[in-house]
Coordinates of N, CA and C in Angstrom, one line a residue:
Chain W
X20 N 0.9 -1.4 -0.2 CA 0.4 0.1 -0.5 C 1.0 1.2 0.2
X21 N 0.9 2.2 -0.8 CA 1.6 2.8 -1.0 C 1.1 4.9 0.0
X22 N 0.0 4.6 0.6 CA -0.6 6.0 1.7 C -0.7 7.1 1.0
X23 N -0.1 7.9 1.5 CA -0.2 8.9 0.7 C 1.0 9.5 -0.2
X24 N 1.5 10.0 -0.9 CA 2.3 9.9 -2.0 C 2.9 11.1 -2.1
X25 N 4.2 12.0 -2.5 CA 4.3 13.1 -2.8 C 5.1 13.1 -3.5
X26 N 5.2 14.1 -5.2 CA 5.9 14.5 -5.7 C 5.3 16.1 -5.7
X27 N 7.6 16.7 -6.4 CA 9.2 15.7 -6.7 C 9.2 15.7 -4.5
X28 N 10.8 14.8 -4.3 CA 10.3 14.7 -3.3 C 11.5 16.0 -3.0
X29 N 11.9 16.4 -3.2 CA 13.7 17.6 -3.8 C 13.3 18.8 -4.4
X30 N 12.9 20.0 -4.2 CA 13.2 21.1 -5.4 C 13.3 22.4 -4.5
X31 N 14.3 22.7 -6.6 CA 14.8 24.4 -5.3 C 14.0 25.0 -7.1
X32 N 14.0 26.4 -6.5 CA 13.4 26.9 -7.0 C 14.0 28.2 -7.0
X33 N 14.2 29.6 -8.3 CA 14.8 31.1 -7.9 C 12.9 31.9 -7.6
X34 N 13.3 32.8 -7.2 CA 12.4 34.3 -6.6 C 11.5 33.9 -7.6
X35 N 10.6 34.3 -7.1 CA 10.2 33.7 -7.9 C 9.0 33.2 -9.1
X36 N 10.0 32.1 -9.0 CA 8.9 31.0 -10.4 C 7.9 30.4 -9.8
X37 N 7.0 29.7 -10.1 CA 5.7 29.1 -9.9 C 6.4 27.4 -9.2
X38 N 6.0 26.8 -9.3 CA 6.0 25.3 -9.1 C 4.3 24.5 -8.2
X39 N 4.3 23.0 -9.2 CA 3.3 22.8 -7.7 C 3.6 21.4 -7.3
X40 N 2.9 21.1 -5.8 CA 3.1 19.4 -5.6 C 2.1 19.1 -5.6
X41 N 2.7 17.9 -6.2 CA 1.9 16.7 -6.3 C 1.7 15.4 -4.8
X42 N 0.4 15.4 -4.2 CA -0.4 14.1 -4.1 C -1.1 13.5 -4.0
X43 N -1.5 11.9 -3.8 CA -2.7 11.8 -4.2 C -2.0 10.2 -3.2
X44 N -3.6 9.7 -3.6 CA -4.0 9.0 -1.4 C -5.3 8.1 -2.0
X45 N -4.3 6.9 -1.3 CA -5.3 5.4 -1.8 C -6.0 4.6 -1.2
X46 N -6.4 5.3 0.0 CA -6.8 5.6 1.0 C -8.3 5.4 1.2
X47 N -8.5 6.3 -0.1 CA -10.2 6.1 -0.3 C -10.8 7.4 1.4
X48 N -9.7 8.4 1.5 CA -9.9 9.2 2.5 C -11.1 10.3 1.8
X49 N -11.7 10.6 2.6 CA -12.5 12.4 2.8 C -11.3 13.3 1.9
X50 N -11.1 13.0 3.2 CA -10.6 14.8 4.3 C -8.9 14.6 3.4
X51 N -8.4 15.6 2.8 CA -7.1 15.7 3.0 C -6.7 17.7 2.7
X52 N -4.9 17.6 4.1 CA -4.5 18.6 4.3 C -3.1 18.4 3.3
X53 N -2.4 19.9 3.5 CA -1.3 20.5 3.2 C -1.0 21.0 4.4
X54 N 0.3 20.5 4.8 CA 0.7 21.8 6.2 C 2.2 22.0 5.8
X55 N 3.2 22.9 6.4 CA 4.8 23.3 6.6 C 5.2 23.5 7.9
X56 N 6.2 22.4 7.0 CA 7.0 22.8 8.5 C 8.8 23.4 8.8
X57 N 8.9 23.8 9.8 CA 9.6 24.8 9.8 C 10.3 24.6 10.8
X58 N 12.0 24.6 11.5 CA 12.5 25.0 13.0 C 11.6 25.7 13.9
X59 N 11.3 24.8 14.9 CA 11.2 25.3 15.7 C 9.8 25.8 15.9
X60 N 8.9 25.8 14.5 CA 7.6 25.9 14.6 C 6.6 25.0 14.1
X61 N 6.8 23.8 14.1 CA 6.3 22.4 14.5 C 5.1 23.0 12.7
X62 N 4.0 21.9 12.6 CA 3.8 21.2 11.5 C 2.5 22.6 11.4
X63 N 2.6 23.3 10.8 CA 1.5 25.3 10.5 C 0.9 24.8 9.0
X64 N -1.1 24.7 8.7 CA -1.1 23.7 8.3 C -2.3 25.4 6.9
X65 N -1.4 24.9 6.5 CA -1.3 25.7 5.4 C -2.8 25.9 4.5
X66 N -3.1 24.7 4.1 CA -5.3 24.6 3.2 C -5.2 23.3 3.4
X67 N -6.5 22.9 3.7 CA -7.8 21.3 3.6 C -8.1 22.0 3.1
X68 N -8.4 20.9 2.7 CA -10.3 20.3 1.6 C -11.1 19.2 2.2
X69 N -12.2 19.0 3.1 CA -12.7 18.6 3.9 C -13.4 17.0 3.3
X70 N -13.8 17.7 2.1 CA -14.0 17.4 0.8 C -14.5 16.7 -0.9
X71 N -14.5 16.0 -1.8 CA -13.5 16.1 -3.1 C -15.2 17.4 -2.9
X72 N -14.2 18.7 -3.7 CA -15.4 19.9 -4.6 C -15.0 21.4 -2.8
X73 N -14.1 20.4 -1.9 CA -14.3 21.6 -1.5 C -12.7 21.5 -1.2
X74 N -11.9 22.8 -0.2 CA -10.8 24.0 -0.5 C -11.7 25.0 1.3
X75 N -10.5 25.0 2.1 CA -10.4 26.0 2.5 C -9.5 25.8 3.7
X76 N -8.9 27.6 3.3 CA -7.6 28.5 4.6 C -7.5 27.8 5.8
X77 N -6.3 27.2 5.6 CA -5.9 26.9 7.0 C -5.1 28.2 7.9
X78 N -4.2 27.9 8.5 CA -3.1 29.4 9.8 C -2.3 29.4 8.6
X79 N -1.8 29.2 8.0 CA -1.1 30.6 7.2 C -1.3 30.6 5.3
X80 N -2.2 30.3 5.2 CA -2.8 30.3 3.7 C -1.3 31.3 2.5
X81 N -1.3 32.4 3.0 CA -0.7 33.6 2.1 C 0.5 32.9 1.1
X82 N -0.2 33.1 -0.3 CA 1.2 33.2 -0.9 C 1.1 31.5 -2.0
X83 N -0.2 30.5 -1.7 CA -0.4 28.8 -1.7 C -1.5 29.0 -2.5
X84 N -1.8 28.8 -3.7 CA -2.7 27.5 -4.1 C -3.3 26.2 -3.8
X85 N -4.8 25.4 -3.7 CA -5.0 23.9 -3.7 C -5.2 23.9 -4.2
X86 N -5.3 22.5 -5.2 CA -6.7 22.3 -6.1 C -7.2 20.9 -5.6
X87 N -8.1 20.6 -5.5 CA -8.7 18.9 -4.8 C -8.9 19.1 -6.3
X88 N -8.9 17.9 -6.8 CA -8.2 17.4 -8.3 C -9.2 16.5 -8.2
X89 N -10.0 15.4 -7.5 CA -10.6 14.7 -7.8 C -10.2 14.0 -6.0
X90 N -10.8 12.7 -6.3 CA -10.7 12.2 -4.7 C -10.1 11.9 -3.7
X91 N -8.7 11.1 -4.6 CA -7.7 11.2 -5.2 C -6.2 12.0 -5.0
X92 N -6.8 13.2 -5.2 CA -5.1 13.8 -5.8 C -5.6 16.2 -4.8
X93 N -5.2 15.7 -4.0 CA -5.3 17.6 -4.2 C -4.1 18.5 -4.3
X94 N -3.3 18.8 -4.5 CA -2.6 19.7 -5.2 C -2.1 21.1 -5.4
X95 N -1.1 21.6 -4.5 CA -0.2 23.0 -3.7 C 0.4 23.5 -4.8
X96 N -0.1 25.4 -4.7 CA 0.7 25.7 -6.4 C 1.3 26.9 -5.5
X97 N 2.4 27.0 -5.8 CA 3.4 27.9 -5.3 C 3.2 29.0 -6.8
X98 N 2.1 30.3 -6.4 CA 2.4 30.9 -8.0 C 3.7 31.3 -8.4
X99 N 4.5 32.5 -7.4 CA 5.7 33.6 -7.3 C 6.7 33.3 -6.1
X100 N 7.0 31.8 -5.7 CA 7.7 31.9 -4.3 C 8.9 32.2 -4.2
X101 N 8.8 32.5 -2.3 CA 9.6 33.6 -2.1 C 10.6 33.2 -1.0
X102 N 12.0 33.2 -0.6 CA 11.9 33.4 0.9 C 11.6 32.2 1.6
X103 N 10.8 32.8 2.0 CA 10.3 33.0 3.1 C 9.5 30.7 2.9
X104 N 9.0 30.7 2.1 CA 8.5 29.3 1.8 C 9.9 28.7 1.7
X105 N 10.6 28.5 1.7 CA 11.7 27.7 1.8 C 11.0 27.0 3.5
X106 N 11.2 25.4 3.0 CA 10.1 24.4 4.1 C 10.1 23.3 3.1
X107 N 9.8 22.5 4.9 CA 9.3 20.6 4.9 C 7.5 21.3 4.5
X108 N 7.4 20.6 3.5 CA 5.8 20.3 3.3 C 5.0 19.1 3.3
X109 N 4.0 19.2 3.9 CA 3.6 17.7 4.2 C 2.3 17.9 3.4
X110 N 1.8 16.6 3.0 CA 0.7 16.8 2.4 C 0.8 15.4 3.7
X111 N -1.3 15.0 3.6 CA -2.3 14.4 4.4 C -3.4 14.1 4.7
X112 N -4.0 13.1 4.4 CA -5.3 12.7 4.5 C -6.4 11.6 5.8
X113 N -6.6 12.2 5.6 CA -8.3 11.1 6.9 C -9.2 10.2 6.2
X114 N -9.6 10.3 7.3 CA -11.6 9.9 7.3 C -11.8 11.2 7.8
X115 N -13.4 10.9 7.3 CA -14.7 11.8 7.7 C -14.7 11.9 9.7
X116 N -15.1 9.9 8.9 CA -16.1 9.5 10.2 C -15.8 8.3 10.9
X117 N -16.7 7.1 11.5 CA -15.8 6.5 12.5 C -14.6 6.3 12.9
X118 N -14.5 6.4 13.3 CA -13.7 5.4 15.1 C -12.5 6.0 14.4
X119 N -11.7 6.0 12.9 CA -10.3 6.8 12.6 C -10.4 7.9 11.9
X120 N -11.4 8.6 12.7 CA -11.8 9.7 11.6 C -10.6 11.4 12.0
X121 N -10.5 10.9 13.2 CA -9.4 11.7 13.8 C -7.6 12.6 13.7
X122 N -7.5 10.2 12.8 CA -5.8 10.5 12.3 C -5.4 10.4 11.1
X123 N -4.8 12.0 11.7 CA -4.2 11.9 10.1 C -2.8 11.3 9.3
X124 N -3.6 10.7 8.0 CA -1.9 10.0 7.7 C -0.7 10.7 6.3
X125 N 0.0 10.8 6.9 CA 1.5 11.6 5.7 C 1.9 11.7 5.4
X126 N 2.2 11.7 4.3 CA 3.1 10.9 3.1 C 4.9 11.9 3.5
X127 N 5.8 12.0 2.9 CA 7.6 11.5 3.2 C 8.1 13.2 3.3
X128 N 6.9 13.7 2.6 CA 7.8 15.3 2.8 C 8.2 15.5 0.9
X129 N 7.8 17.0 0.4 CA 8.4 17.7 -0.5 C 9.7 18.5 0.2
X130 N 10.9 18.7 0.1 CA 11.9 19.8 0.7 C 12.3 20.7 -0.1
X131 N 11.8 22.1 0.6 CA 11.8 22.7 -1.3 C 13.0 23.9 -0.7
X132 N 13.4 24.4 -1.6 CA 14.5 25.6 -1.5 C 14.4 27.0 -2.9
X133 N 13.5 27.9 -1.7 CA 14.0 29.2 -2.6 C 15.2 29.7 -2.5
X134 N 15.4 30.4 -3.6 CA 16.4 30.7 -3.3 C 16.5 32.7 -4.0
Chain Q
X12 N -1.3 32.3 19.8 CA -1.2 31.7 21.8 C -1.4 30.3 20.8
X13 N -0.2 29.3 21.6 CA -0.3 28.1 21.8 C -1.3 27.6 22.1
X14 N -2.2 26.0 21.2 CA -2.5 25.8 21.6 C -2.8 24.5 22.6
X15 N -1.7 23.3 21.8 CA -0.5 22.6 22.4 C 0.7 22.9 22.6
X16 N 0.1 22.5 24.0 CA 2.2 23.3 24.4 C 3.4 21.6 24.8
X17 N 4.5 21.4 24.4 CA 5.5 20.8 24.1 C 6.2 21.3 25.2
X18 N 6.1 21.8 26.6 CA 7.7 22.4 27.1 C 8.7 21.7 27.3
X19 N 9.3 20.0 26.9 CA 10.3 20.1 27.0 C 11.0 20.0 25.6
X20 N 11.7 20.6 24.6 CA 12.2 20.2 22.9 C 13.4 19.3 23.0
X21 N 14.2 18.4 24.5 CA 14.5 17.2 24.2 C 14.6 16.4 25.2
X22 N 14.2 14.9 25.2 CA 15.0 14.6 26.3 C 15.7 13.3 26.2
X23 N 16.1 13.0 26.7 CA 18.0 12.0 26.7 C 17.5 11.1 28.0
X24 N 17.4 9.5 27.8 CA 17.0 8.6 28.3 C 17.4 7.4 27.4
X25 N 18.8 6.1 28.5 CA 18.9 5.5 28.9 C 17.9 4.1 28.1
X26 N 18.6 3.6 27.2 CA 18.0 1.9 26.7 C 17.2 1.2 27.9
X27 N 16.1 0.6 27.8 CA 15.4 -0.6 28.9 C 15.1 0.3 29.8
X28 N 14.4 2.3 30.2 CA 14.5 2.9 31.9 C 13.4 4.0 30.2
X29 N 11.6 4.0 31.3 CA 10.8 4.7 30.9 C 11.5 6.1 30.4
X30 N 10.6 6.8 29.1 CA 10.3 8.2 28.5 C 9.1 7.9 28.8
X31 N 9.3 9.0 29.5 CA 7.9 10.8 29.1 C 7.2 11.4 28.8
X32 N 6.8 12.0 28.1 CA 6.7 12.9 26.8 C 5.3 13.3 27.3
X33 N 5.6 15.1 27.5 CA 4.1 16.4 28.3 C 3.8 17.2 28.2
X34 N 2.4 17.3 27.4 CA 2.1 17.8 26.5 C 0.8 18.4 27.2
X35 N 0.8 19.5 26.8 CA -0.1 19.6 28.0 C -1.2 21.8 26.8
X36 N -2.2 22.2 27.5 CA -3.5 22.0 26.2 C -4.8 23.5 26.6
X37 N -4.8 24.1 26.1 CA -5.6 25.1 26.3 C -7.3 25.0 26.1
X38 N -7.2 24.5 24.9 CA -8.6 24.5 24.2 C -9.7 23.0 25.2
X39 N -11.0 24.1 25.9 CA -10.8 22.6 26.7 C -12.0 21.4 25.2
X40 N -12.1 22.9 24.4 CA -13.1 21.7 23.2 C -12.7 20.9 22.7
X41 N -11.2 20.4 22.9 CA -11.1 19.5 22.2 C -10.9 18.2 23.1
X42 N -11.6 17.1 22.3 CA -11.8 16.2 23.4 C -10.9 14.6 22.5
X43 N -9.7 14.6 21.5 CA -9.8 13.5 20.8 C -8.2 14.5 21.2
X44 N -7.2 13.5 21.6 CA -5.6 14.2 21.4 C -4.7 12.5 20.7
X45 N -4.1 12.6 20.4 CA -2.9 12.3 19.5 C -1.9 12.3 19.7
X46 N -0.6 11.0 19.8 CA 1.2 11.0 19.2 C 1.3 10.4 18.3
X47 N 2.3 11.6 17.5 CA 2.8 11.4 16.7 C 4.2 11.0 16.5
X48 N 4.7 10.0 15.9 CA 6.2 9.9 15.9 C 6.8 10.6 14.4
X49 N 7.9 11.1 14.6 CA 9.0 11.4 13.3 C 10.4 11.3 13.4
X50 N 10.9 10.9 12.3 CA 11.8 11.1 12.0 C 12.2 11.0 11.1
X51 N 13.6 11.4 10.9 CA 14.2 12.7 10.1 C 14.2 12.3 9.1
X52 N 14.1 13.4 7.3 CA 13.6 12.7 6.2 C 12.3 12.2 6.0
X53 N 11.5 11.8 7.5 CA 10.3 11.8 6.7 C 9.1 11.9 7.2
X54 N 7.7 11.5 6.9 CA 6.5 12.2 7.6 C 6.2 11.4 8.7
X55 N 5.3 12.7 9.4 CA 5.2 11.9 10.4 C 3.8 10.4 10.6
X56 N 4.5 9.7 11.1 CA 3.4 8.8 11.6 C 2.9 9.0 12.9
X57 N 1.8 8.5 13.0 CA 0.4 8.5 13.6 C 1.5 6.9 14.8
X58 N 0.8 7.0 16.0 CA 1.4 6.4 17.3 C -0.1 5.5 18.2
X59 N -0.1 6.3 18.3 CA -1.3 6.3 19.0 C -2.4 7.4 19.9
X60 N -4.1 7.1 20.4 CA -4.2 8.4 20.2 C -5.6 8.3 21.5
X61 N -6.3 9.0 22.3 CA -7.7 8.6 23.1 C -8.2 10.1 23.0
X62 N -9.4 9.3 23.1 CA -9.9 10.0 23.6 C -10.5 10.3 24.6
X63 N -11.0 12.0 25.1 CA -11.6 12.3 26.7 C -13.1 11.8 27.2
X64 N -12.6 10.8 26.5 CA -13.6 9.8 28.2 C -12.5 9.2 28.9
X65 N -12.3 8.9 28.2 CA -10.8 7.9 28.7 C -9.8 8.7 29.5
X66 N -9.5 8.0 29.9 CA -7.7 8.7 31.3 C -7.1 8.0 30.6
X67 N -6.6 6.7 30.0 CA -5.7 5.9 29.4 C -5.8 4.7 28.3
X68 N -5.0 4.6 27.2 CA -4.5 3.6 26.3 C -3.3 3.2 26.4
X69 N -3.7 1.7 26.3 CA -2.6 1.0 25.6 C -2.5 0.5 25.2
X70 N -0.9 0.6 24.4 CA -0.8 0.2 23.5 C 0.5 -1.1 23.0
X71 N 0.8 -1.7 23.6 CA 2.3 -2.6 23.2 C 3.0 -1.6 24.3
X72 N 4.2 -0.8 24.4 CA 5.8 0.2 25.1 C 4.6 1.2 24.9
X73 N 3.6 1.2 24.3 CA 3.0 2.8 24.1 C 1.7 2.9 25.3
X74 N 2.1 4.0 25.5 CA 0.9 4.4 27.3 C 0.3 5.4 27.9
X75 N -0.7 6.3 26.5 CA -0.9 7.3 26.9 C -2.2 8.2 27.8
X76 N -1.7 9.2 29.0 CA -2.5 8.9 29.8 C -2.7 10.6 29.5
X77 N -5.0 10.7 30.4 CA -5.0 11.7 29.9 C -5.7 12.8 30.8
X78 N -5.5 13.7 31.8 CA -5.7 13.8 32.6 C -6.2 15.9 32.5
X79 N -7.9 14.9 32.1 CA -8.5 16.1 31.5 C -9.1 17.7 32.8
X80 N -8.9 17.6 33.7 CA -9.1 18.3 34.1 C -7.6 18.9 34.9
X81 N -6.4 19.0 34.8 CA -5.4 19.3 34.0 C -4.5 19.7 33.2
X82 N -5.9 19.3 31.6 CA -5.9 19.8 30.9 C -4.2 19.1 30.3
X83 N -3.8 17.9 30.5 CA -2.5 17.1 30.2 C -3.2 16.2 29.3
X84 N -1.3 16.3 29.2 CA -1.5 14.5 28.9 C -0.3 14.0 28.1
X85 N 0.0 13.0 29.0 CA 1.8 12.2 28.7 C 1.6 10.7 28.1
X86 N 3.0 10.7 27.2 CA 3.2 9.5 26.3 C 4.6 9.0 27.0
X87 N 3.5 7.2 28.0 CA 5.0 7.0 28.2 C 5.2 5.7 27.2
X88 N 7.1 5.7 27.4 CA 7.1 4.4 26.5 C 8.5 3.4 27.8
X89 N 7.4 2.9 27.6 CA 8.5 1.4 28.5 C 8.6 -0.1 27.6
X90 N 9.4 -0.3 27.6 CA 11.0 -0.2 28.0 C 11.5 0.6 26.8
X91 N 11.8 1.8 26.9 CA 13.0 2.9 25.8 C 13.9 2.0 25.0
X92 N 13.9 1.6 23.7 CA 15.1 1.4 22.7 C 15.7 1.9 21.9
X93 N 17.3 2.2 21.3 CA 17.2 2.8 20.5 C 16.7 2.6 19.3
X94 N 15.7 2.3 18.6 CA 14.8 2.7 17.5 C 13.6 3.8 18.2
X95 N 13.5 4.2 19.5 CA 12.8 4.9 19.5 C 13.2 7.1 19.7
X96 N 14.4 6.9 18.3 CA 14.9 8.0 18.8 C 14.4 9.2 17.6
X97 N 13.2 9.5 17.8 CA 12.9 10.2 17.1 C 12.9 12.0 17.3
X98 N 11.3 12.1 17.2 CA 10.7 13.8 17.1 C 9.4 13.7 17.6
X99 N 7.9 13.6 18.4 CA 7.0 13.1 18.9 C 6.8 14.2 19.2
X100 N 5.2 14.6 18.8 CA 4.3 15.2 18.8 C 3.0 14.9 19.3
X101 N 2.4 16.1 19.9 CA 1.6 15.7 19.9 C 0.7 16.7 19.0
X102 N -0.1 15.8 19.6 CA -1.5 16.4 18.7 C -2.9 16.9 19.5
X103 N -4.1 17.6 19.0 CA -5.9 17.5 19.3 C -6.7 18.4 18.3
X104 N -7.3 17.7 18.5 CA -8.7 18.0 18.2 C -10.2 18.2 18.9
X105 N -11.5 19.1 18.8 CA -12.3 18.7 18.5 C -13.3 18.3 18.0
X106 N -14.4 18.2 18.1 CA -15.0 17.2 17.0 C -16.9 17.4 16.6
X107 N -16.7 18.4 15.8 CA -17.4 18.7 14.8 C -16.6 20.0 13.8
X108 N -16.7 20.2 12.9 CA -16.4 21.5 11.7 C -15.6 21.8 12.2
X109 N -15.0 22.9 12.1 CA -13.4 23.6 12.3 C -12.2 23.1 13.2
X110 N -13.4 22.8 14.2 CA -12.6 22.2 15.5 C -12.3 20.7 15.1
X111 N -12.3 19.9 13.6 CA -12.2 18.7 14.2 C -10.2 18.4 13.5
X112 N -10.5 20.1 13.1 CA -8.5 19.8 12.4 C -7.9 19.7 13.3
X113 N -6.5 19.2 13.0 CA -5.9 19.0 14.5 C -5.0 20.5 15.0
X114 N -4.6 20.2 16.1 CA -3.7 21.7 16.6 C -2.7 20.4 16.9
X115 N -1.8 20.9 16.6 CA 0.1 19.8 16.7 C 0.7 21.0 17.8
X116 N 1.5 20.5 19.2 CA 2.9 21.4 19.7 C 4.0 20.7 19.0
X117 N 4.8 21.7 18.9 CA 6.2 21.6 18.2 C 7.1 20.0 18.5
X118 N 6.8 19.9 19.2 CA 7.6 18.8 19.0 C 8.6 18.2 20.3
X119 N 8.6 17.5 20.9 CA 10.6 17.0 21.8 C 10.7 15.8 21.4
X120 N 12.0 15.8 20.9 CA 13.4 15.0 20.5 C 13.6 14.3 21.6
X121 N 13.1 13.3 21.4 CA 13.6 12.1 22.1 C 14.9 11.0 21.9
X122 N 16.1 11.3 22.8 CA 17.8 10.2 22.3 C 17.9 8.7 23.3
X123 N 17.2 8.1 23.0 CA 17.0 6.9 23.8 C 19.2 6.3 23.8
X124 N 19.9 6.5 24.2 CA 21.2 6.1 24.7 C 21.5 4.1 25.0
X125 N 22.0 3.9 24.3 CA 22.2 2.2 24.2 C 22.4 2.4 25.7

């Protein structure tokens, strides 16, 4: 089982460049999330999608856009990358009901450097 | 303002001894608590959880204790093993709507020394 797959694993951008981080899950989960992790800051929610067709802002949405392409895929786009967006990005998914509804399953992360 | 606090950034324990990781929260609407473990260059992985209707949940070497009146939970690892060396995150959520998002602590880095 692949679980949550993120691509790419590493990326270096120049300031002002754009890119899309891809995430796909094969667990048939309804909810998906994008986080960033910075040293000393823990995990901060960027955007989430409670179900297919819906997206909502999290704690730190500025500079990002998301697309819930279908139930499996949730992408994160940086339109004009800035050095402050240098971080490790994690995608996660979860079910919305049942005993495991609060448990989020994470991908391995995308390490992004913006020069 | 941090709603979920892990006040110890790091902890060092000898192999075979008990590791105790602590977490405090401020929001009384939280009713579900989780611990995640994270190795370098990997995503966080779910470890154990507890609902607010319980005060203890055990899974093998891992036990989570919840003290609702003190808004405090702890993760006990007995016996600790070198492979337990990782960063441990505490997270909390409520039951409905936006409260179901996970709120994360900053993590505690555990080192288990052989």
